[in-house]
mmCIF file of N, CA and C in Angstrom:
data_model
loop_
_atom_site.group_PDB
_atom_site.id
_atom_site.type_symbol
_atom_site.label_atom_id
_atom_site.label_comp_id
_atom_site.label_asym_id
_atom_site.label_seq_id
_atom_site.Cartn_x
_atom_site.Cartn_y
_atom_site.Cartn_z
ATOM 1 N N MET Y 96 -58.059 -7.708 38.655
ATOM 2 C CA MET Y 96 -57.299 -8.320 38.154
ATOM 3 C C MET Y 96 -56.233 -7.996 39.398
ATOM 4 N N THR Y 97 -55.760 -9.654 38.917
ATOM 5 C CA THR Y 97 -53.903 -9.435 39.833
ATOM 6 C C THR Y 97 -52.947 -9.691 38.883
ATOM 7 N N GLU Y 98 -51.662 -9.280 39.368
ATOM 8 C CA GLU Y 98 -50.537 -8.773 38.380
ATOM 9 C C GLU Y 98 -49.985 -10.300 38.785
ATOM 10 N N GLU Y 99 -48.805 -10.844 37.690
ATOM 11 C CA GLU Y 99 -48.089 -12.268 37.979
ATOM 12 C C GLU Y 99 -46.767 -11.355 38.254
ATOM 13 N N THR Y 100 -46.070 -12.012 39.248
ATOM 14 C CA THR Y 100 -44.834 -11.978 39.146
ATOM 15 C C THR Y 100 -44.075 -12.699 38.756
ATOM 16 N N GLN Y 101 -42.103 -12.651 39.055
ATOM 17 C CA GLN Y 101 -41.348 -13.423 38.793
ATOM 18 C C GLN Y 101 -40.552 -13.076 39.333
ATOM 19 N N SER Y 102 -39.786 -13.767 40.047
ATOM 20 C CA SER Y 102 -38.343 -13.368 40.383
ATOM 21 C C SER Y 102 -37.400 -13.676 39.624
ATOM 22 N N ILE Y 103 -36.168 -13.427 39.229
ATOM 23 C CA ILE Y 103 -35.306 -13.464 38.789
ATOM 24 C C ILE Y 103 -33.744 -13.385 39.350
ATOM 25 N N GLU Y 104 -32.998 -13.968 38.843
ATOM 26 C CA GLU Y 104 -31.500 -13.787 39.750
ATOM 27 C C GLU Y 104 -30.936 -13.371 38.561
ATOM 28 N N VAL Y 105 -30.570 -11.912 39.763
ATOM 29 C CA VAL Y 105 -29.440 -11.548 38.032
ATOM 30 C C VAL Y 105 -27.656 -11.637 39.891
ATOM 31 N N THR Y 106 -26.976 -10.916 38.638
ATOM 32 C CA THR Y 106 -25.616 -10.579 39.556
ATOM 33 C C THR Y 106 -25.889 -9.441 39.976
ATOM 34 N N LYS Y 107 -24.863 -9.314 40.901
ATOM 35 C CA LYS Y 107 -24.170 -7.837 41.324
ATOM 36 C C LYS Y 107 -24.203 -6.866 40.380
ATOM 37 N N THR Y 108 -23.434 -7.214 39.016
ATOM 38 C CA THR Y 108 -23.138 -6.547 38.105
ATOM 39 C C THR Y 108 -23.923 -6.222 36.887
ATOM 40 N N GLN Y 109 -24.723 -7.172 37.013
ATOM 41 C CA GLN Y 109 -26.118 -6.806 36.539
ATOM 42 C C GLN Y 109 -27.304 -5.983 37.134
ATOM 43 N N ALA Y 110 -27.240 -6.203 38.594
ATOM 44 C CA ALA Y 110 -27.842 -5.524 39.479
ATOM 45 C C ALA Y 110 -27.605 -4.091 39.195
ATOM 46 N N GLU Y 111 -26.488 -3.698 39.082
ATOM 47 C CA GLU Y 111 -25.470 -2.229 39.073
ATOM 48 C C GLU Y 111 -25.894 -1.742 37.774
ATOM 49 N N MET Y 112 -26.168 -2.831 36.644
ATOM 50 C CA MET Y 112 -26.281 -1.839 35.050
ATOM 51 C C MET Y 112 -28.061 -1.488 35.083
ATOM 52 N N ILE Y 113 -28.772 -2.604 35.723
ATOM 53 C CA ILE Y 113 -30.444 -2.058 35.625
ATOM 54 C C ILE Y 113 -30.393 -1.049 36.527
ATOM 55 N N THR Y 114 -29.611 -0.594 37.379
ATOM 56 C CA THR Y 114 -29.974 0.523 38.446
ATOM 57 C C THR Y 114 -29.520 1.534 37.647
ATOM 58 N N ASP Y 115 -28.280 1.744 37.174
ATOM 59 C CA ASP Y 115 -27.911 2.879 36.046
ATOM 60 C C ASP Y 115 -28.729 3.344 35.585
ATOM 61 N N LEU Y 116 -29.148 1.909 34.683
ATOM 62 C CA LEU Y 116 -30.292 2.455 32.778
ATOM 63 C C LEU Y 116 -31.373 3.228 33.905
ATOM 64 N N LEU Y 117 -31.926 2.757 34.815
ATOM 65 C CA LEU Y 117 -32.855 3.212 35.513
ATOM 66 C C LEU Y 117 -32.766 4.662 35.744
ATOM 67 N N SER Y 118 -32.040 4.875 36.484
ATOM 68 C CA SER Y 118 -31.437 6.207 37.165
ATOM 69 C C SER Y 118 -30.812 7.405 36.066
ATOM 70 N N ASN Y 119 -30.419 6.747 35.375
ATOM 71 C CA ASN Y 119 -29.669 7.766 34.114
ATOM 72 C C ASN Y 119 -30.212 7.809 32.883
ATOM 73 N N PHE Y 120 -31.198 7.240 32.313
ATOM 74 C CA PHE Y 120 -31.891 7.370 31.088
ATOM 75 C C PHE Y 120 -33.422 7.629 31.764
ATOM 76 N N THR Y 121 -34.171 8.235 30.505
ATOM 77 C CA THR Y 121 -35.682 8.030 30.149
ATOM 78 C C THR Y 121 -35.975 8.436 29.133
ATOM 79 N N TYR Y 122 -37.302 8.388 28.646
ATOM 80 C CA TYR Y 122 -37.912 8.777 27.484
ATOM 81 C C TYR Y 122 -37.960 10.076 26.754
ATOM 82 N N ALA Y 123 -37.096 9.962 25.993
ATOM 83 C CA ALA Y 123 -38.060 12.211 25.186
ATOM 84 C C ALA Y 123 -37.854 11.746 24.332
ATOM 85 N N TYR Y 124 -38.967 12.613 23.579
ATOM 86 C CA TYR Y 124 -38.957 13.003 22.200
ATOM 87 C C TYR Y 124 -38.000 13.712 21.266
ATOM 88 N N ARG Y 125 -37.673 12.886 20.488
ATOM 89 C CA ARG Y 125 -36.555 13.517 18.914
ATOM 90 C C ARG Y 125 -36.988 14.291 18.179
ATOM 91 N N SER Y 126 -36.333 15.763 18.143
ATOM 92 C CA SER Y 126 -37.142 15.957 16.674
ATOM 93 C C SER Y 126 -35.969 17.361 16.315
ATOM 94 N N ASP Y 127 -35.642 16.727 14.904
ATOM 95 C CA ASP Y 127 -35.199 17.304 14.118
ATOM 96 C C ASP Y 127 -34.919 17.683 12.528
ATOM 97 N N VAL Y 128 -34.178 17.885 11.985
ATOM 98 C CA VAL Y 128 -34.048 17.449 10.190
ATOM 99 C C VAL Y 128 -34.848 16.157 9.658
ATOM 100 N N ASP Y 129 -34.300 15.254 10.282
ATOM 101 C CA ASP Y 129 -34.254 13.702 9.658
ATOM 102 C C ASP Y 129 -35.735 13.103 10.522
ATOM 103 N N VAL Y 130 -36.221 13.528 11.738
ATOM 104 C CA VAL Y 130 -37.332 12.866 12.175
ATOM 105 C C VAL Y 130 -38.255 14.128 13.405
ATOM 106 N N ASP Y 131 -39.482 14.132 13.020
ATOM 107 C CA ASP Y 131 -40.727 15.173 13.167
ATOM 108 C C ASP Y 131 -40.608 15.323 14.550
ATOM 109 N N CYS Y 132 -40.958 14.322 15.496
ATOM 110 C CA CYS Y 132 -41.549 14.003 16.765
ATOM 111 C C CYS Y 132 -41.236 12.190 16.663
ATOM 112 N N GLN Y 133 -40.175 11.564 17.523
ATOM 113 C CA GLN Y 133 -39.672 10.287 17.829
ATOM 114 C C GLN Y 133 -39.616 10.405 19.279
ATOM 115 N N ARG Y 134 -40.215 9.001 19.863
ATOM 116 C CA ARG Y 134 -40.133 8.727 21.157
ATOM 117 C C ARG Y 134 -38.703 8.014 20.768
ATOM 118 N N GLU Y 135 -37.697 8.112 21.800
ATOM 119 C CA GLU Y 135 -36.161 7.140 21.967
ATOM 120 C C GLU Y 135 -36.598 7.237 23.468
ATOM 121 N N LEU Y 136 -35.426 6.074 24.088
ATOM 122 C CA LEU Y 136 -34.673 6.036 25.161
ATOM 123 C C LEU Y 136 -33.084 6.800 25.636
ATOM 124 N N VAL Y 137 -33.338 7.797 26.139
ATOM 125 C CA VAL Y 137 -31.676 8.231 25.879
ATOM 126 C C VAL Y 137 -31.049 9.398 27.775
ATOM 127 N N GLU Y 138 -30.442 9.266 27.950
ATOM 128 C CA GLU Y 138 -29.491 9.488 28.684
ATOM 129 C C GLU Y 138 -30.214 11.165 29.035
ATOM 130 N N LYS Y 139 -30.452 10.990 30.724
ATOM 131 C CA LYS Y 139 -31.327 12.387 31.409
ATOM 132 C C LYS Y 139 -31.406 13.656 31.154
ATOM 133 N N ASP Y 140 -29.587 13.830 30.730
ATOM 134 C CA ASP Y 140 -29.098 15.161 30.782
ATOM 135 C C ASP Y 140 -28.596 15.514 29.206
ATOM 136 N N LYS Y 141 -29.388 14.520 28.784
ATOM 137 C CA LYS Y 141 -29.422 15.065 27.031
ATOM 138 C C LYS Y 141 -31.156 15.671 26.881
ATOM 139 N N VAL Y 142 -31.729 15.795 27.348
ATOM 140 C CA VAL Y 142 -33.354 15.905 27.110
ATOM 141 C C VAL Y 142 -32.895 17.554 27.858
ATOM 142 N N GLY Y 143 -33.505 18.387 26.739
ATOM 143 C CA GLY Y 143 -33.518 20.140 27.091
ATOM 144 C C GLY Y 143 -32.677 20.226 26.039
ATOM 145 N N LYS Y 144 -31.600 19.730 25.197
ATOM 146 C CA LYS Y 144 -30.628 19.718 24.156
ATOM 147 C C LYS Y 144 -31.128 19.232 23.226
ATOM 148 N N TYR Y 145 -30.488 19.768 22.084
ATOM 149 C CA TYR Y 145 -31.177 19.568 21.075
ATOM 150 C C TYR Y 145 -30.507 18.347 20.731
ATOM 151 N N PRO Y 146 -31.104 17.173 19.881
ATOM 152 C CA PRO Y 146 -32.528 17.294 19.643
ATOM 153 C C PRO Y 146 -33.516 16.757 20.286
ATOM 154 N N TYR Y 147 -33.492 16.868 21.541
ATOM 155 C CA TYR Y 147 -34.195 16.321 22.360
ATOM 156 C C TYR Y 147 -34.866 17.350 23.098
ATOM 157 N N PRO Y 148 -36.038 18.054 23.060
ATOM 158 C CA PRO Y 148 -36.899 19.064 23.125
ATOM 159 C C PRO Y 148 -37.120 18.956 24.937
ATOM 160 N N PRO Y 149 -37.749 20.108 25.919
ATOM 161 C CA PRO Y 149 -37.550 19.691 27.303
ATOM 162 C C PRO Y 149 -39.066 19.027 27.703
ATOM 163 N N ASP Y 150 -39.881 19.545 26.988
ATOM 164 C CA ASP Y 150 -41.501 18.514 26.792
ATOM 165 C C ASP Y 150 -41.589 18.108 25.828
ATOM 166 N N THR Y 151 -42.765 17.180 25.880
ATOM 167 C CA THR Y 151 -43.455 16.687 25.360
ATOM 168 C C THR Y 151 -44.563 17.314 24.191
ATOM 169 N N PRO Y 152 -44.750 16.971 23.224
ATOM 170 C CA PRO Y 152 -45.059 17.117 22.246
ATOM 171 C C PRO Y 152 -47.352 17.646 22.908
ATOM 172 N N GLY Y 153 -47.996 18.229 22.749
ATOM 173 C CA GLY Y 153 -49.664 18.273 23.000
ATOM 174 C C GLY Y 153 -50.093 17.315 22.346
ATOM 175 N N SER Y 154 -51.195 16.760 23.473
ATOM 176 C CA SER Y 154 -51.948 15.548 22.323
ATOM 177 C C SER Y 154 -52.968 16.066 21.183
ATOM 178 N N ASP Y 155 -53.059 17.469 21.210
ATOM 179 C CA ASP Y 155 -53.622 17.418 19.763
ATOM 180 C C ASP Y 155 -53.143 18.016 19.131
ATOM 181 N N LEU Y 156 -51.957 17.831 18.853
ATOM 182 C CA LEU Y 156 -51.274 17.780 17.641
ATOM 183 C C LEU Y 156 -51.125 16.922 16.383
ATOM 184 N N LYS Y 157 -51.467 16.687 15.406
ATOM 185 C CA LYS Y 157 -51.418 15.358 14.835
ATOM 186 C C LYS Y 157 -50.305 14.855 14.059
ATOM 187 N N GLN Y 158 -49.747 15.661 13.899
ATOM 188 C CA GLN Y 158 -47.675 15.438 13.566
ATOM 189 C C GLN Y 158 -47.161 16.598 13.796
ATOM 190 N N PRO Y 159 -46.600 16.636 14.664
ATOM 191 C CA PRO Y 159 -45.789 17.329 15.660
ATOM 192 C C PRO Y 159 -44.280 17.519 15.591
ATOM 193 N N THR Y 160 -44.174 18.862 15.246
ATOM 194 C CA THR Y 160 -42.370 18.710 15.066
ATOM 195 C C THR Y 160 -41.751 20.176 15.832
ATOM 196 N N TYR Y 161 -40.728 20.089 16.292
ATOM 197 C CA TYR Y 161 -40.766 20.888 17.697
ATOM 198 C C TYR Y 161 -39.929 21.756 16.937
ATOM 199 N N ASP Y 162 -40.157 23.417 17.169
ATOM 200 C CA ASP Y 162 -39.602 24.406 16.837
ATOM 201 C C ASP Y 162 -38.462 25.027 17.574
ATOM 202 N N TRP Y 163 -37.549 24.648 17.437
ATOM 203 C CA TRP Y 163 -35.887 24.895 18.036
ATOM 204 C C TRP Y 163 -35.925 26.547 18.218
ATOM 205 N N ILE Y 164 -36.655 27.002 17.076
ATOM 206 C CA ILE Y 164 -36.444 28.743 17.279
ATOM 207 C C ILE Y 164 -37.306 29.681 18.429
ATOM 208 N N ASN Y 165 -38.528 29.003 18.454
ATOM 209 C CA ASN Y 165 -39.687 29.307 19.448
ATOM 210 C C ASN Y 165 -40.151 28.441 20.903
ATOM 211 N N ALA Y 166 -38.841 27.688 21.043
ATOM 212 C CA ALA Y 166 -39.023 26.730 21.990
ATOM 213 C C ALA Y 166 -40.756 26.273 22.424
ATOM 214 N N THR Y 167 -41.252 25.653 20.930
ATOM 215 C CA THR Y 167 -42.515 24.912 20.995
ATOM 216 C C THR Y 167 -42.719 24.069 20.491
ATOM 217 N N TRP Y 168 -43.726 23.499 20.213
ATOM 218 C CA TRP Y 168 -44.245 22.485 19.267
ATOM 219 C C TRP Y 168 -45.401 22.497 18.595
ATOM 220 N N VAL Y 169 -45.281 22.668 17.249
ATOM 221 C CA VAL Y 169 -46.049 23.070 16.485
ATOM 222 C C VAL Y 169 -46.775 22.241 15.707
ATOM 223 N N GLU Y 170 -47.601 22.296 15.007
ATOM 224 C CA GLU Y 170 -48.043 21.539 14.158
ATOM 225 C C GLU Y 170 -47.818 21.400 12.594
ATOM 226 N N LYS Y 171 -47.084 20.518 12.086
ATOM 227 C CA LYS Y 171 -46.421 20.126 10.561
ATOM 228 C C LYS Y 171 -47.103 20.415 10.055
ATOM 229 N N ALA Y 172 -48.521 19.769 9.945
ATOM 230 C CA ALA Y 172 -49.331 19.755 8.591
ATOM 231 C C ALA Y 172 -49.783 21.380 8.714
ATOM 232 N N ALA Y 173 -50.172 21.963 9.629
ATOM 233 C CA ALA Y 173 -50.320 22.799 9.349
ATOM 234 C C ALA Y 173 -49.511 24.490 9.088
ATOM 235 N N ASP Y 174 -47.676 23.635 9.255
ATOM 236 C CA ASP Y 174 -47.090 24.630 8.668
ATOM 237 C C ASP Y 174 -46.767 24.625 7.355
ATOM 238 N N THR Y 175 -47.043 23.169 6.658
ATOM 239 C CA THR Y 175 -47.207 22.919 5.640
ATOM 240 C C THR Y 175 -48.585 23.282 4.316
ATOM 241 N N ILE Y 176 -49.060 23.253 4.952
ATOM 242 C CA ILE Y 176 -50.879 24.081 4.402
ATOM 243 C C ILE Y 176 -50.541 25.830 4.448
ATOM 244 N N LYS Y 177 -49.577 26.557 5.477
ATOM 245 C CA LYS Y 177 -49.733 27.365 5.341
ATOM 246 C C LYS Y 177 -48.173 27.930 3.922
ATOM 247 N N GLU Y 178 -47.391 27.386 3.980
ATOM 248 C CA GLU Y 178 -46.749 27.451 3.025
ATOM 249 C C GLU Y 178 -46.849 27.144 1.943
ATOM 250 N N LEU Y 179 -47.513 25.949 1.690
ATOM 251 C CA LEU Y 179 -48.438 25.926 0.527
ATOM 252 C C LEU Y 179 -49.251 27.286 0.010
ATOM 253 N N SER Y 180 -49.753 27.492 1.042
ATOM 254 C CA SER Y 180 -50.712 28.785 0.097
ATOM 255 C C SER Y 180 -49.912 30.080 -0.095
ATOM 256 N N ALA Y 181 -49.285 30.115 1.170
ATOM 257 C CA ALA Y 181 -47.965 31.390 0.195
ATOM 258 C C ALA Y 181 -47.561 31.308 -1.024
ATOM 259 N N GLN Y 182 -47.223 29.949 -1.074
ATOM 260 C CA GLN Y 182 -45.904 29.879 -2.455
ATOM 261 C C GLN Y 182 -47.277 29.869 -3.256
ATOM 262 N N VAL Y 183 -48.343 29.288 -3.479
ATOM 263 C CA VAL Y 183 -49.299 29.208 -4.181
ATOM 264 C C VAL Y 183 -49.853 30.922 -4.855
ATOM 265 N N ASP Y 184 -49.658 31.777 -3.477
ATOM 266 C CA ASP Y 184 -49.748 33.166 -3.406
ATOM 267 C C ASP Y 184 -48.740 33.701 -4.604
ATOM 268 N N GLY Y 185 -47.402 33.288 -3.997
ATOM 269 C CA GLY Y 185 -46.646 34.276 -4.737
ATOM 270 C C GLY Y 185 -46.224 33.565 -5.968
ATOM 271 N N LEU Y 186 -46.991 32.166 -6.538
ATOM 272 C CA LEU Y 186 -46.734 31.750 -7.953
ATOM 273 C C LEU Y 186 -48.142 32.728 -8.914
ATOM 274 N N GLN Y 187 -48.739 32.913 -7.992
ATOM 275 C CA GLN Y 187 -49.825 34.162 -8.720
ATOM 276 C C GLN Y 187 -49.635 35.223 -8.891
ATOM 277 N N ALA Y 188 -49.013 35.915 -7.861
ATOM 278 C CA ALA Y 188 -47.980 37.192 -8.482
ATOM 279 C C ALA Y 188 -47.104 37.034 -9.202
ATOM 280 N N SER Y 189 -46.583 35.815 -9.216
ATOM 281 C CA SER Y 189 -45.310 36.047 -10.642
ATOM 282 C C SER Y 189 -45.643 35.644 -11.847
ATOM 283 N N LYS Y 190 -47.264 34.818 -11.814
ATOM 284 C CA LYS Y 190 -47.982 34.502 -13.068
ATOM 285 C C LYS Y 190 -48.961 36.455 -13.459
ATOM 286 N N GLU Y 191 -48.733 37.185 -12.761
ATOM 287 C CA GLU Y 191 -49.682 38.442 -13.178
ATOM 288 C C GLU Y 191 -48.300 38.742 -13.916
ATOM 289 N N VAL Y 192 -47.213 38.772 -13.174
ATOM 290 C CA VAL Y 192 -45.883 40.235 -13.286
ATOM 291 C C VAL Y 192 -45.639 39.845 -14.631
ATOM 292 N N LEU Y 193 -45.516 38.401 -15.107
ATOM 293 C CA LEU Y 193 -45.185 37.786 -16.046
ATOM 294 C C LEU Y 193 -46.767 38.005 -17.342
ATOM 295 N N ASN Y 194 -47.174 37.802 -17.161
ATOM 296 C CA ASN Y 194 -48.363 38.020 -18.174
ATOM 297 C C ASN Y 194 -48.193 39.556 -18.387
ATOM 298 N N GLN Y 195 -47.916 40.894 -17.625
ATOM 299 C CA GLN Y 195 -47.681 41.989 -18.063
ATOM 300 C C GLN Y 195 -46.408 42.297 -18.880
ATOM 301 N N GLN Y 196 -45.830 41.841 -18.470
ATOM 302 C CA GLN Y 196 -44.046 41.247 -19.046
ATOM 303 C C GLN Y 196 -44.614 40.721 -20.768
ATOM 304 N N ASN Y 197 -44.952 39.990 -20.576
ATOM 305 C CA ASN Y 197 -45.502 39.339 -21.929
ATOM 306 C C ASN Y 197 -46.176 40.311 -22.997
ATOM 307 N N THR Y 198 -47.263 41.154 -22.370
ATOM 308 C CA THR Y 198 -47.932 41.952 -23.525
ATOM 309 C C THR Y 198 -47.395 42.888 -23.108
ATOM 310 N N ALA Y 199 -46.430 43.791 -22.151
ATOM 311 C CA ALA Y 199 -45.551 44.611 -23.080
ATOM 312 C C ALA Y 199 -44.647 44.131 -24.183
ATOM 313 N N LEU Y 200 -43.990 42.841 -23.769
ATOM 314 C CA LEU Y 200 -43.389 42.131 -24.822
ATOM 315 C C LEU Y 200 -43.679 42.638 -26.223
ATOM 316 N N LEU Y 201 -44.960 41.549 -26.492
ATOM 317 C CA LEU Y 201 -45.535 41.406 -27.777
ATOM 318 C C LEU Y 201 -46.186 42.703 -28.519
ATOM 319 N N LYS Y 202 -46.095 43.778 -27.327
ATOM 320 C CA LYS Y 202 -47.098 45.269 -27.814
ATOM 321 C C LYS Y 202 -45.331 45.427 -29.059
ATOM 322 N N MET Y 203 -44.577 44.939 -28.185
ATOM 323 C CA MET Y 203 -42.837 46.086 -28.654
ATOM 324 C C MET Y 203 -42.688 45.220 -29.914
ATOM 325 N N VAL Y 204 -43.059 43.978 -29.883
ATOM 326 C CA VAL Y 204 -42.707 43.131 -31.093
ATOM 327 C C VAL Y 204 -43.489 43.348 -31.825
ATOM 328 N N SER Y 205 -44.536 43.727 -32.026
ATOM 329 C CA SER Y 205 -45.476 44.620 -33.451
ATOM 330 C C SER Y 205 -44.982 45.749 -33.427
ATOM 331 N N SER Y 206 -44.806 46.597 -32.552
ATOM 332 C CA SER Y 206 -44.506 47.657 -33.398
ATOM 333 C C SER Y 206 -42.535 47.767 -33.698
ATOM 334 N N ILE Y 207 -42.180 46.912 -33.307
ATOM 335 C CA ILE Y 207 -41.240 46.637 -33.638
ATOM 336 C C ILE Y 207 -40.940 46.176 -35.715
ATOM 337 N N ASN Y 208 -42.158 44.965 -35.558
ATOM 338 C CA ASN Y 208 -42.278 44.463 -36.894
ATOM 339 C C ASN Y 208 -43.310 45.724 -37.871
ATOM 340 N N ALA Y 209 -43.603 46.552 -37.335
ATOM 341 C CA ALA Y 209 -44.651 47.824 -38.104
ATOM 342 C C ALA Y 209 -43.526 48.564 -38.691
ATOM 343 N N ASN Y 210 -42.338 48.936 -37.946
ATOM 344 C CA ASN Y 210 -41.417 50.035 -38.040
ATOM 345 C C ASN Y 210 -40.135 49.108 -38.897
ATOM 346 N N PHE Y 211 -40.374 47.288 -39.450
ATOM 347 C CA PHE Y 211 -39.638 46.864 -40.276
ATOM 348 C C PHE Y 211 -40.167 47.024 -41.106
ATOM 349 N N GLY Y 212 -41.141 47.019 -41.170
ATOM 350 C CA GLY Y 212 -41.953 46.971 -42.306
ATOM 351 C C GLY Y 212 -42.054 47.994 -43.398
ATOM 352 N N SER Y 213 -42.430 49.031 -42.391
ATOM 353 C CA SER Y 213 -42.305 50.517 -43.251
ATOM 354 C C SER Y 213 -40.792 50.935 -43.895
ATOM 355 N N MET Y 214 -39.674 50.725 -42.427
ATOM 356 C CA MET Y 214 -38.324 50.727 -43.117
ATOM 357 C C MET Y 214 -38.275 49.450 -44.465
ATOM 358 N N SER Y 215 -38.709 48.602 -44.722
ATOM 359 C CA SER Y 215 -38.414 48.002 -45.765
ATOM 360 C C SER Y 215 -39.292 48.495 -46.837
ATOM 361 N N ALA Y 216 -40.636 49.029 -46.962
ATOM 362 C CA ALA Y 216 -40.681 49.740 -47.781
ATOM 363 C C ALA Y 216 -40.137 50.820 -48.619
ATOM 364 N N THR Y 217 -40.027 51.044 -47.581
ATOM 365 C CA THR Y 217 -38.580 52.830 -47.956
ATOM 366 C C THR Y 217 -37.841 52.321 -48.243
ATOM 367 N N ILE Y 218 -37.021 50.848 -48.151
ATOM 368 C CA ILE Y 218 -35.449 50.469 -48.654
ATOM 369 C C ILE Y 218 -35.773 49.871 -50.166
ATOM 370 N N ASN Y 219 -36.961 49.560 -50.392
ATOM 371 C CA ASN Y 219 -37.378 48.987 -51.846
ATOM 372 C C ASN Y 219 -37.548 50.103 -52.847
ATOM 373 N N GLN Y 220 -38.346 51.095 -51.968
ATOM 374 C CA GLN Y 220 -38.877 52.532 -52.959
ATOM 375 C C GLN Y 220 -37.034 52.908 -53.301
ATOM 376 N N LEU Y 221 -36.304 52.891 -52.145
ATOM 377 C CA LEU Y 221 -35.140 53.738 -52.351
ATOM 378 C C LEU Y 221 -34.275 53.018 -53.716
ATOM 379 N N ALA Y 222 -34.274 51.539 -53.529
ATOM 380 C CA ALA Y 222 -33.814 50.675 -54.550
ATOM 381 C C ALA Y 222 -34.231 50.549 -55.931
ATOM 382 N N GLN Y 223 -35.721 51.335 -56.146
ATOM 383 C CA GLN Y 223 -35.720 50.915 -57.058
ATOM 384 C C GLN Y 223 -36.025 52.557 -58.006
ATOM 385 N N GLN Y 224 -35.916 53.807 -56.803
ATOM 386 C CA GLN Y 224 -35.368 54.894 -57.224
ATOM 387 C C GLN Y 224 -33.609 54.601 -57.974
ATOM 388 N N LEU Y 225 -33.532 54.783 -57.072
ATOM 389 C CA LEU Y 225 -31.617 53.672 -57.247
ATOM 390 C C LEU Y 225 -31.638 53.289 -58.839
ATOM 391 N N ALA Y 226 -32.139 52.005 -58.873
ATOM 392 C CA ALA Y 226 -32.339 51.352 -60.215
ATOM 393 C C ALA Y 226 -32.338 52.351 -61.604
ATOM 394 N N ALA Y 227 -33.475 52.979 -61.166
ATOM 395 C CA ALA Y 227 -33.849 54.056 -62.146
ATOM 396 C C ALA Y 227 -32.694 55.176 -62.513
ATOM 397 N N LYS Y 228 -32.477 55.644 -61.630
ATOM 398 C CA LYS Y 228 -31.290 56.272 -62.030
ATOM 399 C C LYS Y 228 -29.950 56.321 -62.415
ATOM 400 N N ASN Y 229 -30.090 54.917 -61.687
ATOM 401 C CA ASN Y 229 -28.857 54.279 -62.453
ATOM 402 C C ASN Y 229 -29.296 53.680 -64.207
ATOM 403 N N ALA Y 230 -30.161 53.358 -64.227
ATOM 404 C CA ALA Y 230 -30.555 53.231 -65.432
ATOM 405 C C ALA Y 230 -30.930 53.710 -66.774
ATOM 406 N N GLU Y 231 -30.879 55.406 -66.237
ATOM 407 C CA GLU Y 231 -30.835 56.624 -66.844
ATOM 408 C C GLU Y 231 -29.805 56.937 -67.216
ATOM 409 N N GLU Y 232 -28.470 56.700 -66.534
ATOM 410 C CA GLU Y 232 -27.318 57.461 -66.313
ATOM 411 C C GLU Y 232 -26.266 56.321 -67.634
ATOM 412 N N VAL Y 233 -26.737 55.223 -67.454
ATOM 413 C CA VAL Y 233 -26.893 54.155 -68.719
ATOM 414 C C VAL Y 233 -26.444 54.345 -69.971
ATOM 415 N N LYS Y 234 -27.741 55.032 -70.051
ATOM 416 C CA LYS Y 234 -28.400 55.799 -70.938
ATOM 417 C C LYS Y 234 -27.567 56.661 -72.029
#
């Protein structure tokens, strides 16, 4: 296979611009809160500084994102699964605690209802005795 070549004419200024671009710019991967992993043309001195990590993501990563704290590329999909799993575990623990609290509250309400019923019966007896005593005094 042979490559075709083509000649173009450029001015000195255009040639300097092309040389400047070729010598001062490179491709780097951006990874920040808005973009997980995106290849961009950037100035060479920006590579290795946020949001352009110093190295490229591994080819084994399906959905790479750069972990700036640990300075490494990580699989976002795996993190998401781990995070979701941790959230599910937390929700299950919370559900168990809520169920225990609900059971305790139901016992309390049942006890209060029983006490209220007993108090109500006692008040009714006292009211009847008071009514009977008032009736005797009126005679």
